CSV table of C-alpha atoms in Angstrom, one decimal:
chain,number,residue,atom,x,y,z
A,1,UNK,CA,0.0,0.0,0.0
A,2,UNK,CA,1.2,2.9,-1.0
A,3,UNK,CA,1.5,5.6,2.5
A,4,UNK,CA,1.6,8.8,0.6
A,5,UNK,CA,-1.9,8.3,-0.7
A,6,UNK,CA,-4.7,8.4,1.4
A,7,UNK,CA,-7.6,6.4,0.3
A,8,UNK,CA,-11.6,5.9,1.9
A,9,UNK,CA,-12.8,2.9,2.5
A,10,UNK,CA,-15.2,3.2,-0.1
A,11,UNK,CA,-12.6,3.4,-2.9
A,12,UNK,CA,-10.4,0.3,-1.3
A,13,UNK,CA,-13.2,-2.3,-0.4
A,14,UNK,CA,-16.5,-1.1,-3.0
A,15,UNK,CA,-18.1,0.2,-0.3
A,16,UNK,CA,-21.6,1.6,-1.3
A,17,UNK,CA,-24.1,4.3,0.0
A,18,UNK,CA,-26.6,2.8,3.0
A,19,UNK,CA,-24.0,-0.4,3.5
A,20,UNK,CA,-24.4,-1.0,7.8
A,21,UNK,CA,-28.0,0.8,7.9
A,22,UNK,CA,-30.9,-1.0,9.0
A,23,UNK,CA,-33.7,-0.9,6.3
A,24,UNK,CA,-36.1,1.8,5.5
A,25,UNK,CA,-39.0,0.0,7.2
A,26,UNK,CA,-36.7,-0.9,10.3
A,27,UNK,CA,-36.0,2.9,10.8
A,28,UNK,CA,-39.7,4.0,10.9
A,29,UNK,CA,-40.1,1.4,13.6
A,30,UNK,CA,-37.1,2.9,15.6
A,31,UNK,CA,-38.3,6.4,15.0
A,32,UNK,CA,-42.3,4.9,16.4
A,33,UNK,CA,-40.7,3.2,19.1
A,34,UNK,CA,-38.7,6.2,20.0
A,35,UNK,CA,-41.6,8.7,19.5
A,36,UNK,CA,-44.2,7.1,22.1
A,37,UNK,CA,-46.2,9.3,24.4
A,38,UNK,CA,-46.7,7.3,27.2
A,39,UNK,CA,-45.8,4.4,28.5
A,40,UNK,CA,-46.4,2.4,31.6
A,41,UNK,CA,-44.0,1.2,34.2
A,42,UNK,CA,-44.0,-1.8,35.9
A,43,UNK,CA,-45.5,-0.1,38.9
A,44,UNK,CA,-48.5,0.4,36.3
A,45,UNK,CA,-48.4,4.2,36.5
A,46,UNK,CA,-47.7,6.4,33.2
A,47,UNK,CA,-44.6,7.7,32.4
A,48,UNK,CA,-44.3,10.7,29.9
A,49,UNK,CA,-41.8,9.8,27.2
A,50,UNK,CA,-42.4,13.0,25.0
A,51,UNK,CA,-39.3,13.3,22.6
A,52,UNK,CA,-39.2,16.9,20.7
């Protein structure tokens, strides 16, 4: 390898665009499950969760 030339992973390994990210449909759960207004503890009372 040649040290005077810096190189990304992309270029050295192919590398493409949304490699390592869950899918579309797995992030609009994550984002749901994030984005809950209330929940209940295990005492049984609510618990505000409000994310801005």
């Amino acid at each position: 390898m040649n040290s005077s030339r810096h190189i990304t992973l992309r270029e050295m390994y192919g590398y493409r665009d949304g490699w390592g990210l869950p899918s579309q449909a797995d992030r609009e759960e994550i984002t749901r499950l994030m984005t809950v207004e209330a929940v209940t503890t295990p005492g049984g009372t609510e618990a505000s969760t409000e994310t801005s």
